[in-house]
């Protein structure tokens, strides 16, 4: 099973110290995108395609910093 996760938006206001990137907002100490990917993995998803745009480098760094348990393919959308 495969999922698509959109992580290319910018929040209009600071989100929990994330620097305006909703995907990096911390929930219980983990970036939202990490929590979402771990939840998808526990639901049986084997691969996630993460679409990045705004602050793509920061999102990539966060994805590389945590054990996700799921195969992740990043796709960059320069026109976020």
mmCIF file of N, CA and C in Angstrom:
data_model
loop_
_atom_site.group_PDB
_atom_site.id
_atom_site.type_symbol
_atom_site.label_atom_id
_atom_site.label_comp_id
_atom_site.label_asym_id
_atom_site.label_seq_id
_atom_site.Cartn_x
_atom_site.Cartn_y
_atom_site.Cartn_z
ATOM 1 N N UNK A 1 0.827 -1.170 0.000
ATOM 2 C CA UNK A 1 0.000 0.000 0.000
ATOM 3 C C UNK A 1 0.882 1.248 0.000
ATOM 4 N N UNK A 2 0.424 2.302 -0.662
ATOM 5 C CA UNK A 2 1.190 3.535 -0.793
ATOM 6 C C UNK A 2 0.290 4.715 -0.426
ATOM 7 N N UNK A 3 0.909 5.745 0.161
ATOM 8 C CA UNK A 3 0.185 6.962 0.524
ATOM 9 C C UNK A 3 0.913 8.170 -0.036
ATOM 10 N N UNK A 4 0.166 9.242 -0.260
ATOM 11 C CA UNK A 4 0.746 10.514 -0.673
ATOM 12 C C UNK A 4 0.531 11.501 0.463
ATOM 13 N N UNK A 5 1.612 12.161 0.886
ATOM 14 C CA UNK A 5 1.550 13.131 1.979
ATOM 15 C C UNK A 5 1.990 14.478 1.430
ATOM 16 N N UNK A 6 1.132 15.472 1.554
ATOM 17 C CA UNK A 6 1.470 16.817 1.092
ATOM 18 C C UNK A 6 2.128 17.587 2.224
ATOM 19 N N UNK A 7 3.344 18.044 1.990
ATOM 20 C CA UNK A 7 4.096 18.789 3.005
ATOM 21 C C UNK A 7 4.665 20.048 2.377
ATOM 22 N N UNK A 8 3.879 20.688 1.526
ATOM 23 C CA UNK A 8 4.424 21.807 0.763
ATOM 24 C C UNK A 8 3.776 23.149 1.090
ATOM 25 N N UNK A 9 3.073 23.233 2.203
ATOM 26 C CA UNK A 9 2.381 24.469 2.511
ATOM 27 C C UNK A 9 3.152 25.327 3.511
ATOM 28 N N UNK A 10 2.763 26.567 3.583
ATOM 29 C CA UNK A 10 3.340 27.497 4.550
ATOM 30 C C UNK A 10 2.201 28.000 5.420
ATOM 31 N N UNK A 11 2.405 27.967 6.711
ATOM 32 C CA UNK A 11 1.395 28.474 7.629
ATOM 33 C C UNK A 11 1.435 29.998 7.649
ATOM 34 N N UNK A 12 0.295 30.663 7.722
ATOM 35 C CA UNK A 12 0.294 32.117 7.767
ATOM 36 C C UNK A 12 0.785 32.680 9.102
ATOM 37 N N UNK A 13 0.939 31.839 10.106
ATOM 38 C CA UNK A 13 1.433 32.289 11.408
ATOM 39 C C UNK A 13 2.380 31.240 11.972
ATOM 40 N N UNK A 14 3.215 31.606 12.933
ATOM 41 C CA UNK A 14 4.116 30.617 13.531
ATOM 42 C C UNK A 14 3.322 29.441 14.108
ATOM 43 N N UNK A 15 3.810 28.248 13.849
ATOM 44 C CA UNK A 15 3.137 27.047 14.325
ATOM 45 C C UNK A 15 4.058 26.313 15.280
ATOM 46 N N UNK A 16 3.837 26.472 16.554
ATOM 47 C CA UNK A 16 4.535 25.680 17.560
ATOM 48 C C UNK A 16 6.046 25.689 17.382
ATOM 49 N N UNK A 17 6.610 26.830 17.058
ATOM 50 C CA UNK A 17 8.063 26.938 16.940
ATOM 51 C C UNK A 17 8.646 26.337 15.681
ATOM 52 N N UNK A 18 7.813 26.011 14.693
ATOM 53 C CA UNK A 18 8.287 25.312 13.504
ATOM 54 C C UNK A 18 8.840 26.245 12.433
ATOM 55 N N UNK A 19 8.738 27.555 12.617
ATOM 56 C CA UNK A 19 9.196 28.475 11.578
ATOM 57 C C UNK A 19 8.227 28.547 10.418
ATOM 58 N N UNK A 20 6.947 28.436 10.695
ATOM 59 C CA UNK A 20 5.867 28.564 9.718
ATOM 60 C C UNK A 20 5.707 27.361 8.793
ATOM 61 N N UNK A 21 6.272 26.242 9.103
ATOM 62 C CA UNK A 21 6.097 25.039 8.283
ATOM 63 C C UNK A 21 5.209 24.076 9.074
ATOM 64 N N UNK A 22 3.983 23.910 8.620
ATOM 65 C CA UNK A 22 3.044 23.064 9.366
ATOM 66 C C UNK A 22 3.564 21.635 9.535
ATOM 67 N N UNK A 23 4.203 21.095 8.521
ATOM 68 C CA UNK A 23 4.694 19.717 8.592
ATOM 69 C C UNK A 23 5.722 19.523 9.699
ATOM 70 N N UNK A 24 6.375 20.621 10.114
ATOM 71 C CA UNK A 24 7.401 20.522 11.158
ATOM 72 C C UNK A 24 6.898 20.946 12.529
ATOM 73 N N UNK A 25 5.631 21.332 12.624
ATOM 74 C CA UNK A 25 5.060 21.677 13.928
ATOM 75 C C UNK A 25 5.169 20.463 14.841
ATOM 76 N N UNK A 26 5.618 20.673 16.061
ATOM 77 C CA UNK A 26 5.828 19.540 16.970
ATOM 78 C C UNK A 26 4.563 19.224 17.758
ATOM 79 N N UNK A 27 4.242 17.940 17.748
ATOM 80 C CA UNK A 27 3.127 17.384 18.512
ATOM 81 C C UNK A 27 3.722 16.304 19.402
ATOM 82 N N UNK A 28 3.618 16.478 20.704
ATOM 83 C CA UNK A 28 4.196 15.520 21.659
ATOM 84 C C UNK A 28 5.677 15.285 21.366
ATOM 85 N N UNK A 29 6.385 16.349 20.964
ATOM 86 C CA UNK A 29 7.830 16.269 20.774
ATOM 87 C C UNK A 29 8.295 15.792 19.412
ATOM 88 N N UNK A 30 7.371 15.442 18.515
ATOM 89 C CA UNK A 30 7.748 14.974 17.179
ATOM 90 C C UNK A 30 7.144 15.873 16.111
ATOM 91 N N UNK A 31 7.872 16.106 15.007
ATOM 92 C CA UNK A 31 7.282 16.857 13.912
ATOM 93 C C UNK A 31 6.019 16.148 13.394
ATOM 94 N N UNK A 32 5.027 16.926 13.036
ATOM 95 C CA UNK A 32 3.757 16.382 12.562
ATOM 96 C C UNK A 32 3.953 15.388 11.423
ATOM 97 N N UNK A 33 4.842 15.682 10.488
ATOM 98 C CA UNK A 33 5.049 14.775 9.366
ATOM 99 C C UNK A 33 5.593 13.418 9.820
ATOM 100 N N UNK A 34 6.459 13.422 10.822
ATOM 101 C CA UNK A 34 7.000 12.172 11.355
ATOM 102 C C UNK A 34 5.890 11.359 12.011
ATOM 103 N N UNK A 35 5.065 12.018 12.807
ATOM 104 C CA UNK A 35 3.930 11.328 13.454
ATOM 105 C C UNK A 35 2.993 10.747 12.400
ATOM 106 N N UNK A 36 2.713 11.524 11.341
ATOM 107 C CA UNK A 36 1.819 11.040 10.295
ATOM 108 C C UNK A 36 2.396 9.817 9.582
ATOM 109 N N UNK A 37 3.679 9.860 9.269
ATOM 110 C CA UNK A 37 4.301 8.728 8.579
ATOM 111 C C UNK A 37 4.341 7.490 9.463
ATOM 112 N N UNK A 38 4.614 7.661 10.723
ATOM 113 C CA UNK A 38 4.607 6.513 11.640
ATOM 114 C C UNK A 38 3.200 5.929 11.779
ATOM 115 N N UNK A 39 2.198 6.790 11.782
ATOM 116 C CA UNK A 39 0.812 6.325 11.857
ATOM 117 C C UNK A 39 0.431 5.562 10.596
ATOM 118 N N UNK A 40 0.842 6.075 9.450
ATOM 119 C CA UNK A 40 0.592 5.363 8.196
ATOM 120 C C UNK A 40 1.256 3.992 8.207
ATOM 121 N N UNK A 41 2.486 3.939 8.705
ATOM 122 C CA UNK A 41 3.207 2.656 8.777
ATOM 123 C C UNK A 41 2.460 1.666 9.662
ATOM 124 N N UNK A 42 2.002 2.125 10.813
ATOM 125 C CA UNK A 42 1.293 1.216 11.714
ATOM 126 C C UNK A 42 -0.056 0.778 11.142
ATOM 127 N N UNK A 43 -0.581 1.526 10.174
ATOM 128 C CA UNK A 43 -1.831 1.154 9.511
ATOM 129 C C UNK A 43 -1.594 0.223 8.324
ATOM 130 N N UNK A 44 -0.325 -0.107 8.060
ATOM 131 C CA UNK A 44 -0.015 -1.049 6.995
ATOM 132 C C UNK A 44 0.518 -0.445 5.713
ATOM 133 N N UNK A 45 0.721 0.859 5.687
ATOM 134 C CA UNK A 45 1.266 1.501 4.493
ATOM 135 C C UNK A 45 2.759 1.192 4.416
ATOM 136 N N UNK A 46 3.215 0.770 3.237
ATOM 137 C CA UNK A 46 4.613 0.384 3.060
ATOM 138 C C UNK A 46 5.483 1.505 2.481
ATOM 139 N N UNK A 47 4.859 2.398 1.721
ATOM 140 C CA UNK A 47 5.619 3.488 1.102
ATOM 141 C C UNK A 47 4.784 4.759 1.118
ATOM 142 N N UNK A 48 5.459 5.879 1.389
ATOM 143 C CA UNK A 48 4.802 7.180 1.342
ATOM 144 C C UNK A 48 5.562 8.075 0.375
ATOM 145 N N UNK A 49 4.819 8.765 -0.463
ATOM 146 C CA UNK A 49 5.383 9.770 -1.348
ATOM 147 C C UNK A 49 5.102 11.107 -0.671
ATOM 148 N N UNK A 50 6.156 11.816 -0.285
ATOM 149 C CA UNK A 50 6.021 13.091 0.407
ATOM 150 C C UNK A 50 6.303 14.205 -0.585
ATOM 151 N N UNK A 51 5.298 15.055 -0.812
ATOM 152 C CA UNK A 51 5.434 16.178 -1.732
ATOM 153 C C UNK A 51 5.863 17.393 -0.921
ATOM 154 N N UNK A 52 7.040 17.930 -1.251
ATOM 155 C CA UNK A 52 7.571 19.085 -0.539
ATOM 156 C C UNK A 52 7.584 20.305 -1.445
ATOM 157 N N UNK A 53 7.627 21.458 -0.831
ATOM 158 C CA UNK A 53 7.693 22.717 -1.573
ATOM 159 C C UNK A 53 8.417 23.730 -0.718
ATOM 160 N N UNK A 54 7.663 24.509 0.057
ATOM 161 C CA UNK A 54 8.220 25.508 0.950
ATOM 162 C C UNK A 54 9.107 24.831 1.994
ATOM 163 N N UNK A 55 10.336 25.310 2.141
ATOM 164 C CA UNK A 55 11.289 24.779 3.125
ATOM 165 C C UNK A 55 11.540 23.271 2.942
ATOM 166 N N UNK A 56 11.613 22.835 1.693
ATOM 167 C CA UNK A 56 11.811 21.419 1.391
ATOM 168 C C UNK A 56 13.053 20.850 2.061
ATOM 169 N N UNK A 57 14.124 21.631 2.136
ATOM 170 C CA UNK A 57 15.357 21.160 2.769
ATOM 171 C C UNK A 57 15.163 20.856 4.249
ATOM 172 N N UNK A 58 14.418 21.691 4.934
ATOM 173 C CA UNK A 58 14.154 21.453 6.363
ATOM 174 C C UNK A 58 13.303 20.208 6.567
ATOM 175 N N UNK A 59 12.355 20.001 5.680
ATOM 176 C CA UNK A 59 11.511 18.809 5.789
ATOM 177 C C UNK A 59 12.338 17.564 5.505
ATOM 178 N N UNK A 60 13.189 17.606 4.483
ATOM 179 C CA UNK A 60 14.061 16.466 4.175
ATOM 180 C C UNK A 60 14.962 16.136 5.347
ATOM 181 N N UNK A 61 15.504 17.165 5.979
ATOM 182 C CA UNK A 61 16.378 16.956 7.137
ATOM 183 C C UNK A 61 15.610 16.298 8.279
ATOM 184 N N UNK A 62 14.397 16.738 8.513
ATOM 185 C CA UNK A 62 13.585 16.135 9.572
ATOM 186 C C UNK A 62 13.284 14.673 9.261
ATOM 187 N N UNK A 63 12.962 14.370 8.013
ATOM 188 C CA UNK A 63 12.677 12.992 7.634
ATOM 189 C C UNK A 63 13.893 12.096 7.833
ATOM 190 N N UNK A 64 15.079 12.634 7.569
ATOM 191 C CA UNK A 64 16.305 11.852 7.722
ATOM 192 C C UNK A 64 16.718 11.694 9.186
ATOM 193 N N UNK A 65 16.169 12.520 10.059
ATOM 194 C CA UNK A 65 16.586 12.522 11.463
ATOM 195 C C UNK A 65 15.829 11.544 12.344
ATOM 196 N N UNK A 66 14.781 10.945 11.821
ATOM 197 C CA UNK A 66 13.935 10.067 12.636
ATOM 198 C C UNK A 66 13.780 8.714 11.964
ATOM 199 N N UNK A 67 13.621 7.677 12.797
ATOM 200 C CA UNK A 67 13.288 6.357 12.270
ATOM 201 C C UNK A 67 11.792 6.385 11.954
ATOM 202 N N UNK A 68 11.436 6.136 10.706
ATOM 203 C CA UNK A 68 10.040 6.230 10.293
ATOM 204 C C UNK A 68 9.381 4.869 10.145
ATOM 205 N N UNK A 69 10.164 3.847 9.838
ATOM 206 C CA UNK A 69 9.611 2.517 9.652
ATOM 207 C C UNK A 69 8.890 2.344 8.326
ATOM 208 N N UNK A 70 9.006 3.316 7.453
ATOM 209 C CA UNK A 70 8.297 3.294 6.185
ATOM 210 C C UNK A 70 9.242 3.840 5.107
ATOM 211 N N UNK A 71 9.141 3.306 3.905
ATOM 212 C CA UNK A 71 9.954 3.810 2.792
ATOM 213 C C UNK A 71 9.355 5.142 2.339
ATOM 214 N N UNK A 72 10.205 6.157 2.201
ATOM 215 C CA UNK A 72 9.741 7.496 1.832
ATOM 216 C C UNK A 72 10.409 7.931 0.535
ATOM 217 N N UNK A 73 9.605 8.392 -0.397
ATOM 218 C CA UNK A 73 10.082 8.989 -1.635
ATOM 219 C C UNK A 73 9.663 10.449 -1.610
ATOM 220 N N UNK A 74 10.628 11.345 -1.757
ATOM 221 C CA UNK A 74 10.312 12.775 -1.751
ATOM 222 C C UNK A 74 10.187 13.284 -3.175
ATOM 223 N N UNK A 75 9.160 14.091 -3.402
ATOM 224 C CA UNK A 75 8.936 14.751 -4.680
ATOM 225 C C UNK A 75 8.836 16.238 -4.388
ATOM 226 N N UNK A 76 9.660 17.027 -5.069
ATOM 227 C CA UNK A 76 9.669 18.470 -4.818
ATOM 228 C C UNK A 76 8.760 19.191 -5.805
ATOM 229 N N UNK A 77 7.900 20.055 -5.278
ATOM 230 C CA UNK A 77 7.015 20.897 -6.080
ATOM 231 C C UNK A 77 7.527 22.335 -5.957
ATOM 232 N N UNK A 78 8.242 22.842 -6.955
ATOM 233 C CA UNK A 78 8.798 24.189 -6.851
ATOM 234 C C UNK A 78 7.724 25.278 -6.910
ATOM 235 N N UNK A 79 6.523 24.939 -7.289
ATOM 236 C CA UNK A 79 5.433 25.910 -7.388
ATOM 237 C C UNK A 79 4.435 25.770 -6.236
ATOM 238 N N UNK A 80 4.931 25.511 -5.057
ATOM 239 C CA UNK A 80 4.057 25.287 -3.903
ATOM 240 C C UNK A 80 3.084 26.414 -3.748
#
